[in-house]
């Protein structure tokens, strides 16, 4: 592999006819496998009367991060399942964790 600090050195890889190298394919596969999953905390008002997104977040392998839609509050937590604990809970409002992305295949 090339020295990333030396711009005159380049890595040599095998290319397929479509122009995508094996290295590029491997990097893409790695990124896809380890990409964080996006989630939202949604507030349901009443019994499915209305709903709004309260916060957006990402879940990594060992932590999760969330920010409210207005950007005023940011949270770091062990798992995304804890996100609803930080949502407001006035009467007749139920917070839900909703996954935006599918879980990566193992």
XYZ file of C-alpha atoms in Angstrom:
106
model
C 0.000 0.000 0.000
C 1.211 3.519 -0.649
C 2.471 6.027 1.871
C -0.465 8.422 2.238
C 1.872 11.295 3.124
C 3.835 11.011 -0.119
C 1.722 12.257 -3.006
C 4.142 10.923 -5.608
C 3.621 7.312 -4.477
C 0.495 5.540 -5.671
C -0.966 2.159 -4.849
C -1.209 -0.361 -7.633
C -4.463 -2.272 -7.823
C -6.191 -4.504 -10.289
C -9.093 -2.876 -12.108
C -12.174 -4.515 -13.475
C -13.603 -3.616 -16.891
C -16.082 -1.225 -15.269
C -13.154 0.804 -13.925
C -13.634 0.070 -10.214
C -10.518 -1.330 -8.536
C -10.515 -4.244 -6.104
C -9.285 -1.817 -3.451
C -12.213 0.527 -4.086
C -14.630 -2.392 -3.826
C -13.016 -3.525 -0.562
C -13.181 -0.017 0.898
C -16.832 0.309 -0.114
C -17.644 -3.062 1.477
C -15.859 -2.024 4.689
C -17.721 1.278 4.836
C -21.056 -0.407 4.190
C -20.413 -2.996 6.903
C -19.332 -0.474 9.552
C -21.499 2.530 8.691
C -23.471 3.980 11.593
C -27.217 3.449 11.547
C -29.401 6.536 11.573
C -32.374 6.827 13.893
C -34.998 9.340 14.910
C -36.845 9.916 18.139
C -40.437 10.561 17.172
C -43.045 12.014 19.516
C -46.550 10.625 19.052
C -49.335 12.897 20.260
C -52.435 11.159 21.578
C -53.394 7.883 19.931
C -51.865 8.415 16.479
C -53.340 11.920 16.260
C -50.071 13.582 15.269
C -46.320 13.003 15.376
C -43.109 14.951 14.953
C -39.408 14.188 14.848
C -37.853 15.371 18.104
C -34.245 14.298 17.430
C -31.910 12.589 14.955
C -29.102 10.255 15.845
C -26.500 7.765 14.729
C -25.696 4.429 16.330
C -22.142 3.105 16.175
C -20.923 -0.304 17.319
C -20.107 0.924 20.829
C -22.012 4.208 21.298
C -24.798 6.401 19.981
C -25.131 10.142 19.472
C -28.247 12.252 19.110
C -29.142 15.907 18.588
C -32.522 17.567 18.836
C -33.902 18.964 15.587
C -33.453 22.520 16.851
C -29.773 21.773 17.572
C -30.009 22.973 21.176
C -29.267 19.621 22.819
C -26.761 16.894 21.975
C -26.501 13.550 23.712
C -23.970 10.753 23.928
C -25.232 7.388 25.119
C -24.207 3.742 25.338
C -26.868 2.579 22.866
C -29.560 4.134 20.702
C -32.172 2.358 22.829
C -31.445 4.960 25.524
C -32.437 7.839 23.223
C -36.098 7.895 24.259
C -35.007 8.558 27.863
C -33.949 12.051 26.759
C -37.237 12.893 25.012
C -39.893 15.046 26.669
C -42.786 13.094 28.164
C -45.728 15.424 28.713
C -49.177 13.841 29.154
C -50.509 12.060 26.052
C -47.099 12.128 24.317
C -45.194 8.908 23.647
C -41.588 8.936 22.385
C -40.486 6.195 19.972
C -37.150 5.144 18.538
C -37.477 4.749 14.764
C -34.649 3.304 12.663
C -34.013 5.052 9.344
C -31.503 2.487 8.061
C -31.716 -1.268 7.885
C -29.282 -3.223 10.013
C -26.185 -4.294 8.081
C -26.049 -7.923 6.996
C -23.416 -9.955 8.797
